[in-house]
CSV table of C-alpha atoms in Angstrom, one decimal:
chain,number,residue,atom,x,y,z
A,1,MET,CA,0.0,0.0,0.0
A,2,SER,CA,1.3,3.4,-0.9
A,3,THR,CA,2.0,5.8,2.0
A,4,THR,CA,1.7,8.9,-0.2
A,5,SER,CA,-1.4,11.1,0.3
A,6,PRO,CA,-2.8,13.4,-2.4
A,7,GLU,CA,-3.3,15.9,0.4
A,8,ILE,CA,0.5,16.3,0.8
A,9,GLN,CA,2.1,18.7,-1.7
A,10,ALA,CA,5.8,18.5,-2.6
A,11,LEU,CA,7.9,21.2,-0.9
A,12,ASN,CA,9.1,24.0,-3.2
A,13,PRO,CA,12.8,24.6,-2.7
A,14,ALA,CA,12.3,28.2,-4.0
A,15,MET,CA,10.4,29.0,-0.8
A,16,SER,CA,12.2,30.9,1.9
A,17,ILE,CA,13.4,28.9,4.8
A,18,GLY,CA,11.7,31.4,7.1
A,19,GLN,CA,8.3,30.6,5.4
A,20,ILE,CA,9.0,26.8,5.6
A,21,ALA,CA,9.8,27.2,9.3
A,22,VAL,CA,6.4,28.8,9.8
A,23,ASP,CA,4.4,26.5,7.5
A,24,LEU,CA,5.9,23.2,8.4
A,25,PRO,CA,5.9,22.4,12.1
A,26,GLY,CA,9.1,20.6,13.1
A,27,ALA,CA,11.2,22.2,10.3
A,28,THR,CA,12.9,24.5,12.9
A,29,ALA,CA,14.5,21.5,14.6
A,30,VAL,CA,15.9,20.4,11.2
A,31,PHE,CA,17.1,23.9,10.4
A,32,ARG,CA,18.8,24.3,13.7
A,33,ARG,CA,20.6,21.0,13.4
A,34,LEU,CA,21.8,21.9,9.9
A,35,LYS,CA,22.7,25.4,11.1
A,36,LEU,CA,20.4,27.1,8.7
A,37,ASP,CA,19.4,30.5,10.1
A,38,PHE,CA,15.6,30.7,9.6
A,39,CYS,CA,15.4,33.9,11.7
A,40,CYS,CA,17.9,36.5,10.4
A,41,GLY,CA,18.5,34.5,7.3
A,42,GLY,CA,14.9,33.5,6.8
A,43,HIS,CA,14.6,35.4,3.5
A,44,LEU,CA,16.9,33.0,1.7
A,45,SER,CA,15.3,30.3,-0.4
A,46,LEU,CA,15.9,26.7,0.7
A,47,THR,CA,18.0,26.2,-2.5
A,48,SER,CA,20.2,29.2,-1.7
A,49,ALA,CA,20.5,28.4,2.0
A,50,THR,CA,21.6,24.8,1.5
A,51,ALA,CA,24.0,25.8,-1.3
A,52,GLU,CA,25.7,28.3,1.1
A,53,LYS,CA,26.2,25.6,3.6
A,54,GLY,CA,27.3,23.0,1.1
A,55,LEU,CA,24.3,20.8,1.9
A,56,ASP,CA,22.6,18.3,-0.3
A,57,LEU,CA,19.3,20.0,-1.2
A,58,GLN,CA,17.5,16.7,-2.1
A,59,ALA,CA,18.5,15.2,1.2
A,60,VAL,CA,17.2,18.2,3.1
A,61,LEU,CA,13.9,18.1,1.1
A,62,ALA,CA,13.6,14.4,1.9
A,63,GLU,CA,14.0,15.0,5.6
A,64,LEU,CA,11.5,17.9,5.6
A,65,ALA,CA,9.0,15.8,3.7
A,66,GLN,CA,9.0,13.3,6.6
A,67,LEU,CA,7.4,16.1,8.7
A,68,GLN,CA,4.4,16.5,6.4
A,69,ARG,CA,1.2,14.9,7.6
A,70,PRO,CA,-1.9,14.0,5.7
A,71,SER,CA,-5.0,16.1,6.7
A,72,THR,CA,-7.6,13.5,5.6
A,73,ALA,CA,-9.2,11.0,8.0
A,74,THR,CA,-7.6,7.6,8.0
A,75,GLY,CA,-10.7,5.5,7.3
A,76,ILE,CA,-9.3,2.6,9.3
A,77,THR,CA,-11.7,1.1,11.7
A,78,GLU,CA,-10.4,-2.4,12.4
A,79,PRO,CA,-8.9,-2.3,15.9
A,80,ASN,CA,-5.4,-3.7,15.3
A,81,PRO,CA,-4.5,-1.6,12.3
A,82,LEU,CA,-6.2,1.4,13.9
A,83,ILE,CA,-4.1,1.1,17.0
A,84,ASP,CA,-0.9,0.8,14.9
A,85,HIS,CA,-2.0,4.0,13.1
A,86,ILE,CA,-2.7,5.9,16.3
A,87,VAL,CA,0.7,5.0,17.7
A,88,ALA,CA,2.6,5.9,14.5
A,89,ARG,CA,0.6,9.0,13.5
A,90,TYR,CA,-0.1,10.5,16.9
A,91,HIS,CA,1.9,9.0,19.7
A,92,GLN,CA,5.2,9.2,17.9
A,93,VAL,CA,4.4,12.6,16.4
A,94,HIS,CA,3.4,14.1,19.8
A,95,LYS,CA,6.7,12.8,21.3
A,96,ALA,CA,8.6,14.5,18.5
A,97,GLN,CA,6.5,17.7,18.5
A,98,LEU,CA,6.7,18.8,22.1
A,99,PRO,CA,10.5,19.1,22.9
A,100,GLU,CA,10.9,21.6,20.0
A,101,LEU,CA,7.8,23.5,20.9
A,102,ILE,CA,9.0,23.8,24.5
A,103,ARG,CA,12.4,25.0,23.3
A,104,MET,CA,10.8,27.7,21.0
A,105,ALA,CA,8.4,28.8,23.7
A,106,GLN,CA,11.4,29.3,26.1
A,107,ARG,CA,13.2,31.3,23.4
A,108,VAL,CA,10.2,33.5,22.7
A,109,GLU,CA,9.4,34.2,26.3
A,110,SER,CA,13.1,35.1,27.0
A,111,VAL,CA,13.8,37.2,23.9
A,112,HIS,CA,10.4,39.0,23.8
A,113,ARG,CA,9.7,39.2,27.5
A,114,ALA,CA,9.1,43.0,27.2
A,115,ASN,CA,6.5,42.5,24.5
A,116,PRO,CA,2.9,42.8,26.0
A,117,ASN,CA,1.8,40.0,23.6
A,118,VAL,CA,4.4,37.5,24.9
A,119,PRO,CA,2.7,34.2,26.0
A,120,ALA,CA,4.2,34.2,29.5
A,121,GLY,CA,4.0,30.8,31.0
A,122,LEU,CA,3.6,29.0,27.7
A,123,ALA,CA,6.8,26.9,28.0
A,124,SER,CA,5.7,25.7,31.5
A,125,LEU,CA,2.2,24.8,30.1
A,126,LEU,CA,3.8,22.8,27.3
A,127,GLU,CA,6.1,21.0,29.7
A,128,ALA,CA,3.0,20.0,31.7
A,129,VAL,CA,1.3,18.8,28.4
A,130,GLN,CA,4.4,16.8,27.6
A,131,GLN,CA,4.5,15.1,31.0
A,132,ASP,CA,0.8,14.3,30.9
A,133,LEU,CA,0.8,13.0,27.4
A,134,LEU,CA,3.9,10.8,27.9
A,135,SER,CA,2.2,9.2,31.0
A,136,HIS,CA,-1.1,8.8,29.1
A,137,MET,CA,0.5,7.3,26.0
A,138,HIS,CA,2.7,4.9,28.0
A,139,LYS,CA,-0.4,3.5,29.8
A,140,GLU,CA,-2.1,3.0,26.4
A,141,GLU,CA,1.0,1.4,24.8
A,142,ALA,CA,1.9,-0.8,27.8
A,143,ILE,CA,-1.5,-1.8,29.1
A,144,LEU,CA,-4.6,-0.9,27.2
A,145,PHE,CA,-3.6,-1.3,23.6
A,146,PRO,CA,-2.1,-4.8,24.1
A,147,MET,CA,-5.4,-5.7,25.9
A,148,LEU,CA,-7.4,-4.5,22.9
A,149,LYS,CA,-5.2,-6.2,20.4
A,150,SER,CA,-5.8,-9.5,22.2
A,151,GLY,CA,-9.6,-9.0,21.8
A,152,GLY,CA,-10.3,-7.2,25.0
A,153,ASN,CA,-12.0,-8.7,28.1
A,154,PRO,CA,-15.0,-8.2,30.3
A,155,PHE,CA,-13.1,-5.7,32.5
A,156,VAL,CA,-11.6,-3.6,29.7
A,157,ASN,CA,-14.1,-0.7,30.4
A,158,GLN,CA,-12.1,0.2,33.5
A,159,PRO,CA,-8.9,1.2,31.8
A,160,ILE,CA,-10.9,2.7,28.9
A,161,SER,CA,-12.8,4.9,31.4
A,162,VAL,CA,-9.5,6.1,32.8
A,163,MET,CA,-8.3,7.1,29.3
A,164,ARG,CA,-11.6,8.9,28.6
A,165,ALA,CA,-11.2,10.9,31.8
A,166,GLU,CA,-7.7,11.8,30.9
A,167,HIS,CA,-8.9,12.9,27.4
A,168,VAL,CA,-11.2,15.3,29.1
A,169,ASP,CA,-8.2,16.8,30.9
A,170,HIS,CA,-6.3,17.0,27.6
A,171,ILE,CA,-9.1,19.0,26.0
A,172,ALA,CA,-9.2,21.4,28.9
A,173,THR,CA,-5.4,21.9,28.4
A,174,LEU,CA,-5.9,22.5,24.7
A,175,GLU,CA,-8.4,25.2,25.6
A,176,LYS,CA,-5.8,26.9,27.8
A,177,LEU,CA,-3.3,26.7,25.0
A,178,ALA,CA,-5.8,28.4,22.6
A,179,SER,CA,-6.5,31.1,25.1
A,180,MET,CA,-2.8,31.8,25.9
A,181,THR,CA,-1.9,32.0,22.2
A,182,ASN,CA,-4.9,33.7,20.7
A,183,ASP,CA,-5.9,30.5,19.0
A,184,ALA,CA,-2.3,30.0,17.8
A,185,THR,CA,-2.4,33.4,16.0
A,186,PRO,CA,0.9,35.3,16.3
A,187,PRO,CA,0.8,39.0,16.8
A,188,GLU,CA,1.6,41.4,14.1
A,189,GLY,CA,5.4,41.7,13.6
A,190,ALA,CA,6.1,38.4,15.3
A,191,CYS,CA,9.5,36.9,14.4
A,192,ASN,CA,9.9,33.6,12.5
A,193,THR,CA,10.5,31.6,15.7
A,194,TRP,CA,7.3,33.0,17.3
A,195,ARG,CA,5.3,32.3,14.2
A,196,ALA,CA,6.8,28.8,13.9
A,197,LEU,CA,6.0,28.2,17.5
A,198,TYR,CA,2.3,29.0,17.0
A,199,ALA,CA,2.1,27.0,13.8
A,200,GLY,CA,3.5,24.0,15.7
A,201,ILE,CA,1.0,24.6,18.6
A,202,GLY,CA,-1.8,24.7,16.0
A,203,GLN,CA,-0.7,21.4,14.6
A,204,LEU,CA,-0.3,19.9,18.1
A,205,CYS,CA,-3.9,20.9,18.9
A,206,ASP,CA,-5.3,19.6,15.6
A,207,ASP,CA,-3.4,16.3,16.1
A,208,LEU,CA,-4.5,15.8,19.6
A,209,TYR,CA,-8.2,16.5,18.8
A,210,ASN,CA,-8.0,14.0,16.0
A,211,HIS,CA,-6.1,11.5,18.2
A,212,ILE,CA,-8.8,11.7,20.9
A,213,HIS,CA,-11.6,11.5,18.4
A,214,LEU,CA,-10.2,8.2,16.9
A,215,GLU,CA,-10.0,6.6,20.3
A,216,ASN,CA,-13.2,7.9,21.9
A,217,ASN,CA,-15.5,7.5,18.9
A,218,VAL,CA,-14.0,4.8,16.7
A,219,LEU,CA,-11.7,2.5,18.8
A,220,PHE,CA,-13.1,2.3,22.3
A,221,PRO,CA,-16.8,1.8,21.5
A,222,GLN,CA,-16.0,-1.4,19.7
A,223,PHE,CA,-14.9,-2.9,23.0
A,224,GLU,CA,-17.1,-1.1,25.5
A,225,ALA,CA,-20.3,-2.6,24.1
A,226,LYS,CA,-18.9,-6.2,24.1
A,227,ALA,CA,-17.7,-5.7,27.7
A,228,ARG,CA,-21.1,-4.6,28.9
A,229,GLN,CA,-22.7,-7.6,27.2
A,230,ALA,CA,-20.2,-9.9,28.8
A,231,MET,CA,-20.9,-8.4,32.2
A,232,GLY,CA,-24.7,-8.9,31.9
A,233,GLY,CA,-25.7,-5.9,29.8
A,234,GLY,CA,-24.9,-3.2,32.4
A,235,GLY,CA,-24.1,-3.1,36.1
A,236,CYS,CA,-20.4,-3.9,36.5
A,237,GLY,CA,-19.6,-3.0,32.9
A,238,GLY,CA,-21.3,0.4,32.9
A,239,SER,CA,-19.9,3.8,33.7
A,240,GLY,CA,-21.9,4.2,36.9
A,241,GLY,CA,-21.2,3.0,40.3
A,242,CYS,CA,-21.2,-0.7,41.1
A,243,SER,CA,-21.8,-2.3,44.5
A,244,CYS,CA,-20.3,-5.7,43.5
A,245,SER,CA,-17.5,-6.8,45.7
């Protein structure tokens, strides 16, 4: 099966590296590692910037292409391939997204601390998001997902209910991020790092909403109904209180 999506457009090497940094979340980490200055040197095209550094343009394009994500829904509903998709498309991406977002937030808060629009406290909030998500995803990968891949069991609703409750907390945190960043809209005159930070936060929020949707509305219900039936149609398998010992 091809992994290429028609929603993903090939990167244009004539684009400025500053614009790529803003448009493609994660590109800033690549540019920093390659010592391509997307701030003061952000006006240079990718072609010119790589040539100045003696870099292989096609290799850089290939690395940047790995950061592009399809915007269409997956269409996968079978539990095992859906779980594999969630881990690859969302868990791994969240783990890669957050360290760079935290770094950029720390930079923006430090350099622009006198700016009244600076998102004071953003780096700390992102660090809390990272800690919560890492814990949440570990529980899914180590406990819940193996349980679901083996077909589930009559007691699977308990760990699912824990994940659902944590999803509610994640949504509340996304609302805090939106409020702190004006819905990930940078202020007029924001530097490339600030703009790239907000573009990355926008992608993080979109990804996390889609991630939660797939679990809450596609994956979990397939097992919750079976578990309730196995437990007698309600009672112990439901979400309410249970007096069984």
